Coordinates of C-alpha atoms in Angstrom, one line a residue:
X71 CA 127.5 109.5 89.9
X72 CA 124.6 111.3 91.3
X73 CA 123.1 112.3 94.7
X74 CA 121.3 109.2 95.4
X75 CA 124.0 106.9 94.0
X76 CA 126.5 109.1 96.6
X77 CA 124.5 108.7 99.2
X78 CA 123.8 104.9 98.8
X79 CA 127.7 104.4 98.5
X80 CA 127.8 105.7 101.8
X81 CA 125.5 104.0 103.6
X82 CA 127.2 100.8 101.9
X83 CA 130.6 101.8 103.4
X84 CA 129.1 102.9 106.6
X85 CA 127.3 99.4 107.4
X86 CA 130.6 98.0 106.4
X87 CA 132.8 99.6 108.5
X88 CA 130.1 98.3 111.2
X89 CA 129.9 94.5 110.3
X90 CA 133.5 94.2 110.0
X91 CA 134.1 95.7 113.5
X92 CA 136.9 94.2 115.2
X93 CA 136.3 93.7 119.2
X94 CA 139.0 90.0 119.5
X95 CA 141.5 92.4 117.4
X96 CA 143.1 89.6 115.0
X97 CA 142.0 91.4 112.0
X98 CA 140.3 88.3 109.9
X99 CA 137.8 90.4 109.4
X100 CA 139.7 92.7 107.6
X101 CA 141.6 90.1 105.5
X102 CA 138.2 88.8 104.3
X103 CA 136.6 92.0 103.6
X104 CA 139.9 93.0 101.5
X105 CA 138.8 90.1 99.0
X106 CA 134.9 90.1 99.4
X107 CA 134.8 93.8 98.5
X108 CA 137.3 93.3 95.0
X109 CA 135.1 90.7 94.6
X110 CA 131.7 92.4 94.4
X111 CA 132.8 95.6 93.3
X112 CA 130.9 97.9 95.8
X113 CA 130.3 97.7 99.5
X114 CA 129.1 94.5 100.3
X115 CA 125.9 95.2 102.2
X116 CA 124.9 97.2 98.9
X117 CA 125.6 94.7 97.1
X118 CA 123.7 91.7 98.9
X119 CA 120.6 94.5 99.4
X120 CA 120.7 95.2 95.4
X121 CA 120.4 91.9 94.2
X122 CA 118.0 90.5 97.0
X123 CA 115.3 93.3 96.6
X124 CA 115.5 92.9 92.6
X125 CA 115.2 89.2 93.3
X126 CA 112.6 88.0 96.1
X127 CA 109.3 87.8 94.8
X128 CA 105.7 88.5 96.1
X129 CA 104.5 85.0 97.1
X130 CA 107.5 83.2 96.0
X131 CA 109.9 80.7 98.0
X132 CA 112.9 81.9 99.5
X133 CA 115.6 79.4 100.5
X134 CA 117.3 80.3 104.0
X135 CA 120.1 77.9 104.8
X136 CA 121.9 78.2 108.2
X137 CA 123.5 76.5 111.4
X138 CA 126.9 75.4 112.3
X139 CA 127.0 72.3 114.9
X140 CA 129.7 72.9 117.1
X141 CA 131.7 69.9 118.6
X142 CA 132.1 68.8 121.3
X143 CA 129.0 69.5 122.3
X144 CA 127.0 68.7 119.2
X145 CA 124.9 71.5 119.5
X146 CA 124.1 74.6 116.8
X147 CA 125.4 77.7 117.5
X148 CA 123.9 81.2 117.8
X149 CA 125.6 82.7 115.0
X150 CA 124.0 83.1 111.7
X151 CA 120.4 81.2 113.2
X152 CA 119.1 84.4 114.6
X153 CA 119.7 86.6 112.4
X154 CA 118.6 83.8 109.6
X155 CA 115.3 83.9 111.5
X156 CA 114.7 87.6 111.8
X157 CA 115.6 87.4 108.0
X158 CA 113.1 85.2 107.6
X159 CA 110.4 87.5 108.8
X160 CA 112.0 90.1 107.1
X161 CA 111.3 88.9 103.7
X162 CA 107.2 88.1 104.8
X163 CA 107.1 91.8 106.2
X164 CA 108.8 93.5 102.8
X165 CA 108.0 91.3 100.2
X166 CA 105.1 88.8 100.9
X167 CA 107.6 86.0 100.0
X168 CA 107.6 82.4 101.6
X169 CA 110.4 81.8 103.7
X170 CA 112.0 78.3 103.5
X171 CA 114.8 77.5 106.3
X172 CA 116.8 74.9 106.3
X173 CA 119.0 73.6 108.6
X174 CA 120.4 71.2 111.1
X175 CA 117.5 69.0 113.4
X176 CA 119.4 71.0 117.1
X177 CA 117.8 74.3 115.4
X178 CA 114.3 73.4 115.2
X179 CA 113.4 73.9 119.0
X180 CA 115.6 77.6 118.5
X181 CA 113.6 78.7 115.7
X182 CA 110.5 77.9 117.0
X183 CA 110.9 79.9 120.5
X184 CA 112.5 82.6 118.2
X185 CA 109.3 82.8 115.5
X186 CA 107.2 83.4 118.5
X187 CA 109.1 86.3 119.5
X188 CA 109.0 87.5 115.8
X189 CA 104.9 86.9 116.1
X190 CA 105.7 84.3 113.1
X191 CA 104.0 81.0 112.8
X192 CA 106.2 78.1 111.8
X193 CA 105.5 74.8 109.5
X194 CA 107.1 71.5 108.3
X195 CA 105.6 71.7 105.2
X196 CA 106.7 73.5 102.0
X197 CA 103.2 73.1 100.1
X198 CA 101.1 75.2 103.3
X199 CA 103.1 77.8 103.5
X200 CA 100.7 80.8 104.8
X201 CA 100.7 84.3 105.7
X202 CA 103.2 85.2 108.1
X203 CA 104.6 81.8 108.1
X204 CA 108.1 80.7 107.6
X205 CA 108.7 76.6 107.0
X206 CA 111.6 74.8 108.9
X207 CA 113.5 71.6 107.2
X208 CA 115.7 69.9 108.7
X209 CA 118.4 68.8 106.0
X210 CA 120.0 65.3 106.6
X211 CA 123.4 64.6 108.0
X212 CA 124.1 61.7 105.6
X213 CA 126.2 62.2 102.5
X214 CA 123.8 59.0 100.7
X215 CA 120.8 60.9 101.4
X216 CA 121.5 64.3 100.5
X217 CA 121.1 64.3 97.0
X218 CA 117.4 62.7 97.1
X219 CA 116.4 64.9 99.6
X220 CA 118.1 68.0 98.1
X221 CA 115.7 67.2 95.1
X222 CA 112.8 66.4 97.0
X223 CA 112.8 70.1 98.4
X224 CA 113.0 71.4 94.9
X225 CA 110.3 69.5 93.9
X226 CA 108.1 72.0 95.6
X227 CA 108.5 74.5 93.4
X228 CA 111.8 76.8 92.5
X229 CA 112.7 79.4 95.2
X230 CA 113.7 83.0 93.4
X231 CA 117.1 83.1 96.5
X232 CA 119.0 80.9 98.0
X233 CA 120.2 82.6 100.9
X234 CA 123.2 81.2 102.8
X235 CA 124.0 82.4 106.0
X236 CA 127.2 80.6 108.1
X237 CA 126.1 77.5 106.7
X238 CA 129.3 74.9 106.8
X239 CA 130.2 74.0 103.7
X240 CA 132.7 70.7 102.8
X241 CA 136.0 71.4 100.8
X242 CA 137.7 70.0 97.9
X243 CA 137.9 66.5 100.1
X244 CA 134.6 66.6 101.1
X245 CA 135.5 67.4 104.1
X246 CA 133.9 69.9 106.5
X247 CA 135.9 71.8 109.7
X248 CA 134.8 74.1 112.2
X249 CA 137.3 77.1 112.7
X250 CA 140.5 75.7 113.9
X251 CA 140.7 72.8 111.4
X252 CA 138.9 69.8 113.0
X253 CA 137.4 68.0 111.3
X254 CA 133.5 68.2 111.8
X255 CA 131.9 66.2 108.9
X256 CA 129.7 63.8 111.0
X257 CA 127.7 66.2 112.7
X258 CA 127.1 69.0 109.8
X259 CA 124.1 68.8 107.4
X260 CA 125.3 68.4 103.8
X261 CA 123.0 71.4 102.4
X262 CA 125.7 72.5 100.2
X263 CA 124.3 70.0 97.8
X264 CA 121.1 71.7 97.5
X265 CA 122.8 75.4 97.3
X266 CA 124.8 74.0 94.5
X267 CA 121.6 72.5 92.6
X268 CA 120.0 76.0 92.9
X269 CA 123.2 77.6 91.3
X270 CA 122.8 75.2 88.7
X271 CA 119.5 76.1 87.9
X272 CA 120.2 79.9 87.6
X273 CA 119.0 80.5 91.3
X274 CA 119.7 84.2 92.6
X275 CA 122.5 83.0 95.2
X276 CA 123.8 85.0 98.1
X277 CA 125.9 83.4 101.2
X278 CA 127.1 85.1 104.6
X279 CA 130.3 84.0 106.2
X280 CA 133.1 84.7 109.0
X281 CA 135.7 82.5 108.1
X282 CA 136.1 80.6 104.9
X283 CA 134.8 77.4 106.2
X284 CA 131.1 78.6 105.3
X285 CA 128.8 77.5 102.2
X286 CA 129.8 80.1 99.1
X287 CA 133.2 81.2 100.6
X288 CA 134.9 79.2 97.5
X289 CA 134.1 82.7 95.7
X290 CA 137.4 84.3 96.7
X291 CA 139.1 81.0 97.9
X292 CA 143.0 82.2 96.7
X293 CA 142.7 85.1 98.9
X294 CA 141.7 82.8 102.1
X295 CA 144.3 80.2 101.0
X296 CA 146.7 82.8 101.1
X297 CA 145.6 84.4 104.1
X298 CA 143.7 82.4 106.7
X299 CA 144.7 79.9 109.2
X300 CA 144.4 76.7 108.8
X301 CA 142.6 77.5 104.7
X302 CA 146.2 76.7 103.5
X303 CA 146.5 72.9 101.5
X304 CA 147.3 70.8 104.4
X305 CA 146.1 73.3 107.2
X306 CA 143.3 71.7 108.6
X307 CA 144.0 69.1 111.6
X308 CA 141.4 66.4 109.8
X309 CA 145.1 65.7 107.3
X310 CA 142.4 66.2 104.4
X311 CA 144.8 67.8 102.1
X312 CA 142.8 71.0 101.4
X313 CA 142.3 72.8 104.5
X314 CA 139.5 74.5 105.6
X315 CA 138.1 76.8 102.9
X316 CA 135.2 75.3 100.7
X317 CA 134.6 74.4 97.3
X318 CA 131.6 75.7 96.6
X319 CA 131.8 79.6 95.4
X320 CA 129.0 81.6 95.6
X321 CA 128.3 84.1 93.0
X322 CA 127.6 87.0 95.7
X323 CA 129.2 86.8 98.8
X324 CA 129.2 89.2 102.2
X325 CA 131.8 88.9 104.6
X326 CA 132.1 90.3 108.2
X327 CA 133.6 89.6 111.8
X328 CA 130.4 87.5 113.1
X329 CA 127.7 86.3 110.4
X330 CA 125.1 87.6 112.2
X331 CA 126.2 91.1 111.8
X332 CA 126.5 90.9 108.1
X333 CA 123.1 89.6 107.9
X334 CA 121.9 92.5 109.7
X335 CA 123.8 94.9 107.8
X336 CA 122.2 93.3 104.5
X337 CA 118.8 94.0 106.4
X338 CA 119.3 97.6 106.7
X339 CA 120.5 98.3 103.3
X340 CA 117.7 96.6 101.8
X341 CA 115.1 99.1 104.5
X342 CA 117.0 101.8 102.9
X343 CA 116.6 101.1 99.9
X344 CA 112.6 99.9 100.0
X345 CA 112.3 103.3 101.6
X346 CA 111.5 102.1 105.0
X347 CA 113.8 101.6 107.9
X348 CA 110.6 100.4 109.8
X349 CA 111.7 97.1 108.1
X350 CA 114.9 96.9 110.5
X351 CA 115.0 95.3 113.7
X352 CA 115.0 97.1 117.1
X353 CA 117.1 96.8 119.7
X354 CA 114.6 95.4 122.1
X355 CA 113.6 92.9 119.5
X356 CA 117.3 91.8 118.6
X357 CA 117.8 91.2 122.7
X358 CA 114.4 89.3 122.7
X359 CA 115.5 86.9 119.8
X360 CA 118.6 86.5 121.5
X361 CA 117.6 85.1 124.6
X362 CA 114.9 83.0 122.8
X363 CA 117.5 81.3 121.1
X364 CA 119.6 81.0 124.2
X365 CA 116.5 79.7 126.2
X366 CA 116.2 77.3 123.7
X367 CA 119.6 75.6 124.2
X368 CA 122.0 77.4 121.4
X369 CA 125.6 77.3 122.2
X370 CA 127.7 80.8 121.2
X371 CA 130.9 79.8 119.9
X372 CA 132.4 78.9 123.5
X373 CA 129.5 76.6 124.1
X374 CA 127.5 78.2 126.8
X375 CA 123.8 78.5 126.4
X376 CA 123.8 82.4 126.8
X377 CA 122.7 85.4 124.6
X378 CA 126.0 86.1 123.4
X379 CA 127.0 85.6 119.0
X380 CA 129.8 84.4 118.7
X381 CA 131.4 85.1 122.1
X382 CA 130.3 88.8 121.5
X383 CA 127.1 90.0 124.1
X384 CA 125.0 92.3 124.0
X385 CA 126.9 95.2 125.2
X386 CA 128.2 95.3 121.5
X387 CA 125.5 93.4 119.5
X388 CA 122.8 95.7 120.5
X389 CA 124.3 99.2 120.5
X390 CA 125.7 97.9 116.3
X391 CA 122.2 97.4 115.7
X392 CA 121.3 100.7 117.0
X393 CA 123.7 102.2 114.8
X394 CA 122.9 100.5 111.7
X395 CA 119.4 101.8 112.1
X396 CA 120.2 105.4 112.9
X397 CA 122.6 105.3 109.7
X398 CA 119.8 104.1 107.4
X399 CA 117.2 107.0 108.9
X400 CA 119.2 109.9 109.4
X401 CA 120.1 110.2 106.0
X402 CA 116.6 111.6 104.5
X403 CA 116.2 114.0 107.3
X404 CA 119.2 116.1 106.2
X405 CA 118.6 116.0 102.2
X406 CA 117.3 119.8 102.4
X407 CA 120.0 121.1 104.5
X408 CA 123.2 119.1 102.1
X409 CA 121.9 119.4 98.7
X410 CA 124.8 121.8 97.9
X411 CA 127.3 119.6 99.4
X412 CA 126.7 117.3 97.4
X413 CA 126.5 119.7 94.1
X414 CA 130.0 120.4 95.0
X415 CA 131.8 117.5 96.2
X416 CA 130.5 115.5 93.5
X417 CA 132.0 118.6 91.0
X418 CA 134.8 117.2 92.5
X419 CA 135.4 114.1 90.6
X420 CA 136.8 111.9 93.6
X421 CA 133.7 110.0 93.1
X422 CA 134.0 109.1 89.5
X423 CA 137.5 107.6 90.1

């Protein structure tokens, strides 16, 4: 291991630590980041920012699927929308790409009060995709229809990602259940059937989730089984056998205490390592989106209309993404003063365990 490789470990672990803070203090977070991190290897955020840079493409699609309906209400929730949106500028800003989301019909009125925060214009269509543009689809409800329209999309053209971010996903039933087991299957787009047709194809894949009840979770489905409520066989309240956790299994995966905050961990990783934390979002702009999205209707996990992710305001969300952002730009204004530091702790060997 060298300097750089040190110092990117780091930063890795550091934007972990963050995602996975734990402000409700029952510790799910830490359960799932116990198996996500055997499973990649590495810290997660690293992980997600590795592949992603080495696989989004100048002028090429990128797939963004997102949005949970909640019941009763039968309205999306904040989580994992806004920071799908901001990602979705994101990838026009550092890469030129052409952002793709997809998701339920109740986020189209969020996304576009959201883009115009984000200074992004916003399409139906796939084919006039332009500059600064991302394209919104809303994916169909209806099992019958899913496959057709799953292709359809493809026939545009092959994105180089599929990016999932706290996307619901069905299990082994076909079944899908919001976080306490009930059973949720009439209101939640069946986009799992596209995510799976792009894993099929070789599509770079990458999904974001909270729970285990979220597109891709399947990757490291023993360890929820084992470990979640309500993931156990039987442990859903919809009596469909198989409990909450999904079938489908991602081959990367990120896990952390709120989506949203794993998204924007994956953000800043990926600024640090394009070389420009520029590419992360500010404070001010993460309260903006948030009350754009809130102005437009989306329900935090209680189901008020307000500027809060999942229950959590802004008196944690914004001071996290102050922090991210300091972690990824402190680091190069020090690497005169710790050079021998590193010289010697890397002598060290702890590192090369």
């Amino acid at each position: 291991m060298n300097k750089q490789e040190l110092t990117l470990l780091n930063i890795g672990d550091n934007l972990d630590s963050l995602m996975n803070l734990d402000p409700r203090g029952y510790g799910v977070c830490r359960i799932l980041y116990s198996g996500s991190r055997k499973f990649t290897g590495e810290p997660l955020s690293v992980h997600a920012a590795k592949g992603l840079c080495e696989n989004i493409k100048r002028g090429e699609l990128v797939y963004i699927i997102t949005g949970f309906v909640l019941l009763p209400w039968n309205e999306a929730e904040t989580d994992g929308i806004i920071s799908s949106t901001v990602f979705a500028k994101y990838v026009i800003n550092a890469f030129g790409a052409k952002p793709v989301m997809i998701v339920p019909d109740q986020c189209v009125k969020a996304i576009n009060a959201m883009s115009k925060v984000l200074d992004m214009a916003v399409t139906d269509d796939i084919d006039s995709i332009g500059e600064n543009t991302v394209c919104v689809v809303p994916f169909t409800k209806d099992d019958a229809e899913a496959e057709a329209q799953a292709d359809e999309i493809l026939s545009h053209g092959k994105p180089c990602v599929c990016f999932s971010n706290e996307a619901p996903g069905r299990n082994k039933n076909g079944y899908y259940h919001n976080a306490v087991g009930v059973n949720t299957t009439d209101v939640e787009p069946k986009y799992d059937v596209l995510f799976k047709k792009c894993q099929a194809l070789g599509i770079y894949n990458f999904s974001i989730g909270d729970l285990g009840n979220e597109i891709g979770m399947g990757a490291i489905e023993d360890h929820i089984r084992e470990y979640i409520p309500y993931a156990e066989e039987g442990g859903c309240k919809a009596g469909t056998g198989y409990g909450i956790v999904v079938d489908s299994a991602a081959d990367n995966i990120l896990t952390a205490t709120v989506s949203d905050w794993g998204c924007n961990a994956v953000m800043a990783a990926m600024s640090y390592i394009l070389g420009n934390p520029d590419l992360f979002i500010t404070p001010e702009m993460q309260s903006a989106v948030m009350d754009a999205a809130a102005g437009a209707g989306m329900l935090d996990m209680y189901g008020e209309a307000r500027p809060y992710i999942d229950g959590i305001g802004k008196n944690i969300v914004l001071p996290m993404v102050s922090m991210m952002k300091a972690l990824i730009e402190y680091p190069p204004t020090v690497e005169d003063k710790t050079e021998a530091w590193f010289e010697n702790t890397l002598k060290k060997g702890f590192f090369n365990k």
